[in-house]
XYZ file of C-alpha atoms in Angstrom:
480
model
C -10.662 47.528 1.797
C -14.221 45.946 1.759
C -15.463 42.697 0.432
C -19.119 42.399 0.093
C -20.819 39.057 -0.012
C -24.567 38.748 0.208
C -25.608 40.717 3.292
C -22.346 40.416 4.980
C -19.239 42.625 4.751
C -15.612 42.078 5.712
C -13.851 45.288 6.684
C -10.157 45.544 6.751
C -9.998 45.712 10.503
C -11.931 42.338 10.715
C -9.070 40.517 9.039
C -7.163 40.701 12.300
C -9.871 39.663 14.555
C -11.453 37.018 12.458
C -15.008 36.679 11.399
C -17.291 33.768 10.665
C -16.967 33.210 6.956
C -18.487 29.719 6.889
C -21.699 31.031 5.520
C -20.122 31.875 2.346
C -19.255 28.329 1.181
C -19.971 24.684 1.735
C -17.367 22.236 2.873
C -19.107 19.541 0.749
C -17.503 20.982 -2.445
C -13.883 20.857 -1.075
C -11.755 18.030 -2.356
C -8.011 18.240 -1.652
C -7.250 14.712 -3.148
C -6.334 15.917 -6.592
C -3.298 17.396 -8.041
C -2.777 20.911 -6.847
C -2.897 22.720 -10.191
C -4.854 25.624 -11.680
C -7.926 24.424 -13.663
C -7.086 27.018 -16.315
C -3.309 27.417 -16.680
C -2.536 23.906 -15.349
C 0.295 25.484 -13.369
C 1.439 24.129 -9.955
C 2.697 27.485 -8.903
C 0.792 29.656 -6.412
C -2.422 27.806 -6.580
C -5.531 28.861 -4.662
C -8.758 26.719 -4.007
C -11.983 28.745 -4.302
C -13.970 27.599 -1.189
C -17.321 28.379 -2.922
C -17.068 25.975 -5.897
C -13.925 24.001 -4.925
C -11.994 24.731 -8.182
C -8.221 25.642 -8.221
C -6.857 28.786 -9.717
C -3.552 30.441 -10.024
C -2.443 33.744 -8.345
C -4.559 36.315 -6.530
C -3.099 39.498 -8.074
C -4.906 41.800 -10.595
C -5.681 39.726 -13.846
C -4.788 36.502 -12.119
C -7.098 33.563 -12.765
C -8.330 33.482 -9.108
C -8.995 37.264 -9.214
C -10.926 37.111 -12.480
C -12.973 34.170 -11.066
C -13.863 36.112 -7.932
C -15.127 39.059 -9.949
C -16.947 37.003 -12.490
C -18.746 34.681 -10.199
C -18.762 36.685 -6.907
C -16.910 33.921 -5.248
C -14.747 35.517 -2.639
C -13.015 33.227 -0.240
C -9.894 31.512 -1.409
C -7.229 29.213 0.233
C -3.540 29.160 -0.746
C -2.885 25.413 -1.058
C 0.759 25.946 -0.142
C 0.880 28.388 2.673
C -2.553 27.349 4.089
C -3.559 30.960 4.289
C -7.086 32.331 3.517
C -7.777 35.386 1.434
C -10.751 37.584 0.454
C -10.708 38.438 -3.296
C -10.842 40.791 -5.164
C -9.993 42.970 -2.207
C -6.963 40.799 -1.398
C -6.558 40.692 2.235
C -5.987 37.787 4.497
C -8.822 36.313 6.619
C -7.759 35.030 10.035
C -10.689 32.931 11.463
C -10.345 29.897 13.785
C -13.520 28.467 12.383
C -11.501 27.524 9.284
C -8.802 25.337 11.036
C -10.829 22.202 10.069
C -10.243 23.002 6.416
C -6.512 23.353 6.682
C -6.392 20.206 8.818
C -8.154 18.165 5.874
C -5.650 19.698 3.441
C -2.675 18.865 5.632
C -3.390 16.497 8.425
C -0.747 16.338 11.215
C -0.183 13.647 13.789
C 1.420 14.062 17.224
C 3.512 11.179 18.729
C 0.767 10.721 21.350
C -1.892 10.412 18.674
C 0.256 7.966 16.649
C 0.817 5.910 19.819
C -2.959 5.551 20.473
C -4.062 4.794 16.956
C -4.132 0.880 17.542
C -5.621 1.191 20.878
C -8.803 3.154 20.098
C -11.994 2.020 18.234
C -13.813 5.312 17.955
C -15.765 6.029 14.778
C -15.262 9.369 13.242
C -18.073 11.343 11.568
C -17.443 12.839 8.146
C -18.841 16.246 7.222
C -21.687 14.607 5.133
C -22.758 12.669 8.236
C -21.297 9.221 7.303
C -19.193 7.559 9.992
C -15.877 5.684 9.371
C -13.005 4.124 11.291
C -9.754 5.923 10.523
C -7.500 3.684 8.588
C -10.348 1.544 7.269
C -11.190 3.827 4.504
C -12.240 3.203 0.874
C -10.069 4.495 -2.065
C -11.514 5.587 -5.402
C -11.056 3.310 -8.450
C -10.322 5.930 -10.925
C -10.448 3.498 -13.816
C -8.495 0.281 -13.360
C -6.254 0.895 -10.268
C -7.774 -1.476 -7.818
C -4.575 -3.602 -7.872
C -2.597 -0.627 -6.489
C -5.403 0.410 -4.131
C -5.376 -3.011 -2.413
C -1.637 -2.916 -1.969
C -1.689 0.610 -0.487
C -4.513 -0.256 1.922
C -2.508 -3.287 3.054
C 0.689 -1.222 3.748
C -1.288 1.484 5.456
C -2.320 -1.125 8.071
C 1.195 -2.133 8.934
C 1.656 -0.084 12.129
C 5.499 0.714 12.124
C 5.392 1.556 8.421
C 2.308 3.675 8.835
C 3.701 5.423 11.947
C 6.937 6.352 10.156
C 5.133 7.921 7.217
C 2.490 9.731 9.408
C 5.344 11.909 10.788
C 6.810 14.064 7.994
C 9.775 14.790 10.127
C 11.040 11.298 9.763
C 11.942 11.740 6.141
C 11.763 15.371 5.131
C 15.473 15.995 5.616
C 16.705 13.048 3.657
C 19.180 14.288 1.066
C 18.544 13.331 -2.448
C 20.493 14.043 -5.671
C 19.232 17.077 -7.756
C 16.407 16.106 -10.163
C 15.665 12.907 -8.207
C 11.858 12.309 -8.996
C 11.617 9.007 -6.949
C 11.361 10.977 -3.673
C 7.906 12.070 -4.852
C 6.721 8.443 -4.069
C 7.934 9.010 -0.401
C 6.082 12.364 -0.041
C 2.882 11.123 -1.834
C 2.792 8.004 0.177
C 3.168 9.979 3.405
C 0.310 12.257 2.419
C -1.887 9.245 1.509
C -1.153 7.665 5.042
C -2.133 10.951 6.712
C -5.377 11.061 4.728
C -6.415 7.454 5.431
C -5.765 7.989 9.055
C -7.230 11.448 9.437
C -9.945 11.354 12.189
C -11.425 14.662 10.846
C -12.021 13.883 7.123
C -14.808 15.637 5.189
C -15.772 12.354 3.548
C -15.490 8.699 4.517
C -13.201 7.825 1.546
C -10.121 9.142 -0.161
C -9.031 9.476 -3.746
C -5.394 8.130 -4.306
C -5.200 10.338 -7.439
C -1.903 12.146 -6.508
C -0.264 8.976 -5.121
C -1.033 7.164 -8.370
C 0.173 9.957 -10.595
C 3.504 9.648 -8.836
C 3.421 5.838 -9.396
C 2.802 6.344 -13.092
C 5.591 8.903 -13.390
C 8.153 7.135 -11.190
C 7.506 3.592 -12.731
C 7.853 5.286 -16.307
C 4.277 4.082 -16.935
C 4.932 0.466 -16.172
C 2.021 0.862 -13.649
C -1.006 2.772 -14.985
C -4.337 4.024 -13.634
C -6.136 3.060 -16.862
C -5.026 -0.557 -17.211
C -5.121 -3.353 -14.654
C -1.804 -4.254 -13.228
C -0.519 -7.202 -11.134
C -0.667 -6.695 -7.348
C 2.550 -8.676 -6.707
C 4.573 -6.951 -9.472
C 3.385 -3.538 -8.045
C 4.096 -4.526 -4.351
C 7.655 -5.661 -5.265
C 8.357 -2.448 -7.333
C 6.852 -0.168 -4.814
C 8.775 -1.605 -1.682
C 12.014 -1.429 -3.608
C 11.359 2.033 -4.880
C 10.490 3.394 -1.402
C 13.544 1.708 0.080
C 15.860 3.298 -2.396
C 14.156 6.710 -2.356
C 14.589 6.834 1.387
C 18.321 6.328 0.765
C 18.512 2.593 1.318
C 20.983 0.324 -0.519
C 20.948 -3.350 -1.430
C 23.565 -4.418 1.132
C 24.311 -1.960 3.912
C 21.924 0.869 4.336
C 18.709 -0.135 5.944
C 15.419 2.007 5.937
C 12.022 1.579 7.570
C 11.018 -0.801 4.657
C 13.729 -3.243 5.278
C 13.388 -2.946 9.063
C 9.728 -4.032 8.727
C 9.761 -6.641 5.908
C 13.291 -7.810 5.086
C 14.128 -11.337 6.173
C 16.977 -13.649 4.903
C 17.323 -17.161 3.558
C 19.885 -19.633 2.360
C 19.493 -20.790 -1.345
C 21.015 -24.141 -2.308
C 21.420 -24.618 -6.143
C 22.543 -27.690 -7.994
C 23.017 -27.701 -11.777
C 21.420 -30.691 -13.601
C 22.862 -32.506 -16.635
C 20.701 -32.213 -19.754
C 17.861 -34.853 -19.596
C 18.578 -36.237 -23.180
C 22.187 -37.217 -22.226
C 23.000 -40.979 -21.707
C 23.148 -42.153 -18.212
C 26.951 -42.686 -18.042
C 27.620 -39.131 -19.308
C 25.217 -37.784 -16.627
C 27.134 -39.645 -14.065
C 30.443 -38.309 -15.018
C 29.231 -34.681 -15.280
C 27.807 -34.925 -11.800
C 31.378 -35.409 -10.542
C 32.403 -32.100 -11.907
C 32.745 -28.913 -9.757
C 30.121 -27.171 -11.958
C 27.518 -29.731 -10.920
C 28.170 -29.532 -7.117
C 25.557 -27.906 -4.912
C 26.354 -24.210 -4.081
C 24.971 -22.138 -1.294
C 24.258 -18.339 -1.255
C 22.693 -16.142 1.509
C 20.073 -13.867 0.264
C 17.640 -11.306 1.712
C 13.982 -11.136 0.744
C 11.120 -8.702 1.094
C 8.377 -11.356 0.537
C 8.194 -15.111 -0.047
C 6.681 -16.595 -3.130
C 4.552 -19.672 -2.339
C 4.004 -22.141 -5.210
C 0.553 -23.656 -5.705
C 0.425 -27.378 -6.920
C -1.038 -27.689 -10.397
C -4.763 -27.618 -10.115
C -6.310 -30.867 -11.269
C -9.720 -30.173 -12.944
C -12.210 -32.487 -11.271
C -15.935 -32.390 -12.033
C -18.789 -33.317 -10.024
C -22.023 -35.063 -11.046
C -23.364 -31.757 -12.338
C -20.392 -31.268 -14.586
C -19.189 -28.356 -12.448
C -15.472 -27.923 -11.747
C -14.351 -28.738 -8.251
C -11.795 -26.264 -7.023
C -9.026 -28.011 -5.181
C -7.735 -26.929 -1.755
C -4.353 -27.094 -0.198
C -3.172 -26.384 3.307
C -0.814 -23.366 3.863
C 1.817 -25.538 5.443
C 2.017 -27.728 2.275
C 3.106 -24.780 0.201
C 5.330 -23.450 2.955
C 7.391 -26.655 2.776
C 9.357 -25.039 -0.096
C 11.298 -23.301 2.668
C 12.054 -26.258 4.986
C 15.615 -26.628 3.658
C 14.772 -30.239 2.274
C 12.177 -29.880 -0.423
C 13.872 -29.656 -3.829
C 12.268 -27.876 -6.734
C 13.433 -27.939 -10.307
C 13.855 -24.628 -12.221
C 14.233 -24.569 -15.875
C 15.967 -21.836 -17.839
C 16.278 -21.471 -21.603
C 19.455 -23.630 -21.704
C 19.916 -25.254 -18.303
C 18.023 -27.032 -15.422
C 18.648 -26.473 -11.733
C 17.451 -28.009 -8.418
C 16.964 -25.525 -5.704
C 16.024 -25.751 -2.053
C 15.514 -23.003 0.430
C 15.966 -22.419 4.137
C 15.023 -19.392 6.150
C 17.631 -17.810 8.353
C 15.807 -14.601 9.545
C 12.157 -13.848 9.922
C 11.155 -10.218 9.691
C 8.591 -8.428 12.090
C 6.188 -8.452 9.207
C 6.141 -11.334 6.741
C 4.650 -11.155 3.256
C 3.445 -14.050 1.335
C 2.741 -13.936 -2.334
C 0.864 -17.005 -3.503
C 1.783 -17.757 -7.141
C -1.564 -17.851 -8.860
C -0.554 -16.917 -12.366
C 1.691 -18.666 -14.861
C 2.610 -17.058 -18.154
C 3.370 -19.165 -21.225
C 4.039 -18.176 -24.820
C 0.327 -17.335 -25.639
C -1.562 -16.437 -22.477
C -1.645 -16.114 -18.714
C -3.332 -18.952 -16.714
C -4.709 -18.604 -13.198
C -4.649 -21.285 -10.647
C -7.893 -21.117 -8.572
C -6.716 -23.433 -5.738
C -7.942 -22.386 -2.377
C -5.295 -22.016 0.355
C -6.482 -23.208 3.702
C -4.701 -21.104 6.382
C -5.421 -20.327 10.076
C -5.875 -16.605 10.729
C -3.690 -16.616 13.806
C -0.871 -18.599 15.434
C 1.110 -19.765 12.381
C 4.486 -20.980 13.737
C 7.427 -20.850 11.225
C 10.034 -22.263 13.514
C 10.575 -25.502 11.569
C 11.506 -23.523 8.467
C 14.629 -22.046 10.204
C 17.962 -23.759 10.379
C 18.726 -25.411 13.720
C 21.415 -22.964 14.795
C 19.022 -20.005 13.935
C 16.103 -21.696 15.855
C 18.062 -21.521 19.095
C 18.485 -17.619 18.859
C 15.210 -16.776 17.202
C 12.829 -16.382 20.068
C 9.551 -15.405 18.364
C 8.408 -17.291 15.331
C 4.574 -17.185 15.603
C 2.596 -14.992 13.188
C -0.871 -13.640 12.869
C -2.542 -12.449 9.724
C -3.294 -8.714 9.389
C -4.003 -8.315 5.721
C -5.195 -10.530 2.891
C -5.384 -9.363 -0.768
C -7.738 -11.352 -2.940
C -7.833 -11.599 -6.711
C -11.290 -12.521 -8.244
C -11.954 -13.403 -11.852
C -9.842 -13.849 -14.934
C -6.093 -13.146 -14.942
C -6.118 -10.002 -17.207
C -9.455 -8.483 -16.168
C -10.174 -9.703 -12.626
C -10.728 -7.413 -9.515
C -8.805 -6.940 -6.308
C -10.345 -6.726 -2.780
C -8.608 -6.702 0.524
C -9.324 -7.994 4.103
C -7.674 -5.972 6.891
C -7.613 -6.320 10.596
C -8.312 -3.140 12.534
C -6.043 -3.385 15.603
C -8.157 -1.174 17.811
C -11.329 -3.249 17.485
C -9.845 -6.642 16.627
C -12.397 -6.763 13.845
C -11.841 -7.675 10.179
C -13.054 -5.493 7.300
C -13.318 -6.061 3.552
C -12.414 -3.198 1.376
C -13.103 -3.126 -2.294
C -12.409 0.350 -3.734
C -15.072 2.596 -1.999
C -16.885 -0.300 -0.405
C -16.117 -0.999 3.218
C -17.832 -3.786 5.084
C -17.182 -5.874 8.220
C -16.417 -9.580 7.701
C -16.282 -12.668 9.800
C -12.649 -14.062 10.123
C -13.847 -17.536 8.963
C -14.914 -16.040 5.623
C -11.536 -14.796 4.878
C -10.124 -18.268 4.281
C -12.642 -19.102 1.574
C -11.179 -16.670 -0.851
C -8.560 -16.744 -3.705
C -5.842 -15.214 -1.452
C -3.027 -13.555 -3.496
C -0.899 -11.484 -1.088
C -0.848 -11.792 2.630
C 0.870 -9.667 5.381
C 1.586 -11.519 8.669
C 2.620 -9.909 11.918
C 5.250 -11.602 14.164
C 4.075 -11.982 17.913
C 6.684 -10.535 20.249
C 7.148 -11.409 23.873
C 4.142 -13.657 24.089
C 1.645 -10.851 23.245
C -1.872 -12.064 22.939
C -3.970 -11.707 19.889
C -6.975 -9.265 20.031
C -8.731 -10.822 16.904
C -12.381 -11.530 17.252
C -13.352 -15.079 16.394
C -9.658 -16.019 16.046
C-alpha cells in the first residue's frame, strides 16, 4: 500500500518503523474541545479527525465519510478519536510515529500521581503551540454565547486542589457502578475531561472551550441551565455540586463522596413559629404557650452558606451620584453566631430562625445574597462586602462544645466570583489564587490578567471559596 502526499510517500513497511508525518498538517487547526461527532452524519460512532483541516468524519472504510474526504481533498492523515490511533487514507494503514504523541496527549491528557502532587508547588509557565504562554490551571474558557456564569463556577472549582486532584485521575471514578441509562454520570466524565484540559501543561492553545462540559450541563439539567441564556451562578453551583455528588454514588445521609468531603459542613437550625401579627396581644400571649410555638432545633448539613446583605440605603453625594454602601464580612457572618434571629415569611406563616455552625469543612463556600425576587422583577443589592483575603477565623460561630474539638478554624480566600451589571444581563468574572506562585489572577472568559490582592475586595463579590488552614500552615499569598 502506498500513500502519496506532495513529494513524500509512505510505504507499507514504514508503518511499523514510523515516519515523520508532521509536514502534512498543522497543529494549529486541531481542536479537540468540541463534541466528537462526524461533521456530515452527526454520528458519535467511529469518528476520525482529519489532521490537515481539523474536521471530524465517520469511518475509514470504502465509501465512508473520512475515506471520501481523503480522496476529494487529498487530506491523508486521520486520528481515531476513540482509540487514539493514526491512519493514512485512502490506503488504510496505521501510522506509528512517536512525533505524534503530543497530539494524542492534547486529546487525552493524563496525570501521574507525582505530577498531581507537584501541581501546587510549581510556578512554571507552559508554552502553547501558537507561542503564547500560560500557567496550567489559570486558563481562559470560551464564552460560547451566555455561559460566563457557568465558566466562573467551573474555574473556581478547578482551583480547589482536592476536588481537582480527584478528577484529574480517571481511575478514581471510572469503575463507579451506575444504573443502566443513567445520564448524570456524563457530568462526572465531562468535568474530569475539563479538569485535565485546564491543567494540561502541553496544550496547543492557552485557552479551553467548555463546549462538551456545557452540553452535558444542558442535557443533565433538562435545559434549566443553558449556553444561550444567562444563568445565576449560585443556582448553577448548588445544582452542579449536588448533581456531581449523586452521580458519584453519594446519598443525602450516609454515603459520602469527594464533593461532601471537601465542601460539606453542618449547623444547628433553631426555628420558632410566630403568631400572626394582626392578632390581639392577649391571643398572641396564649398562642406562645402552645407546643406548636416553642423553639425547635434540627441538625442540618450544608454545601455553602448564604450570607444576607443589609438593605442598601440609596444615599446621594453632592453631585447627585449614588453612594454604594459597604459592610464588613463579619457583620453578615453574624447570622451564624447562634444568637442573631432572623424573620422568615412564608405565604401563611412567619418564623424566627437562628443558626449555629457545628462543623467547618476543609473548603467553605460563601454565597452573598445580592438578588431578591419580587412579583415583578429581580433587584440587585450593590453593597460592597469588606473582607480580608487571609486569616478569617470562624471559631466564634461554633458552639462551645464544638470549639473545644475543632482545632483549625482559620480560612484564606482562594476564589472570588464577581457579578457586574444588572441582574438579568450582567457579566461574571473570577479572581483565583494560583497556589504555586501565590499570585492572584482575574479570569473573564478568555481574558487572563494578574491582579493585586487589595483590588479583589473592591468588587461586588457573589460567590467565594475559602480554604481552611491546617496545622498552622503558613499562607503563601503575595501582598496578603
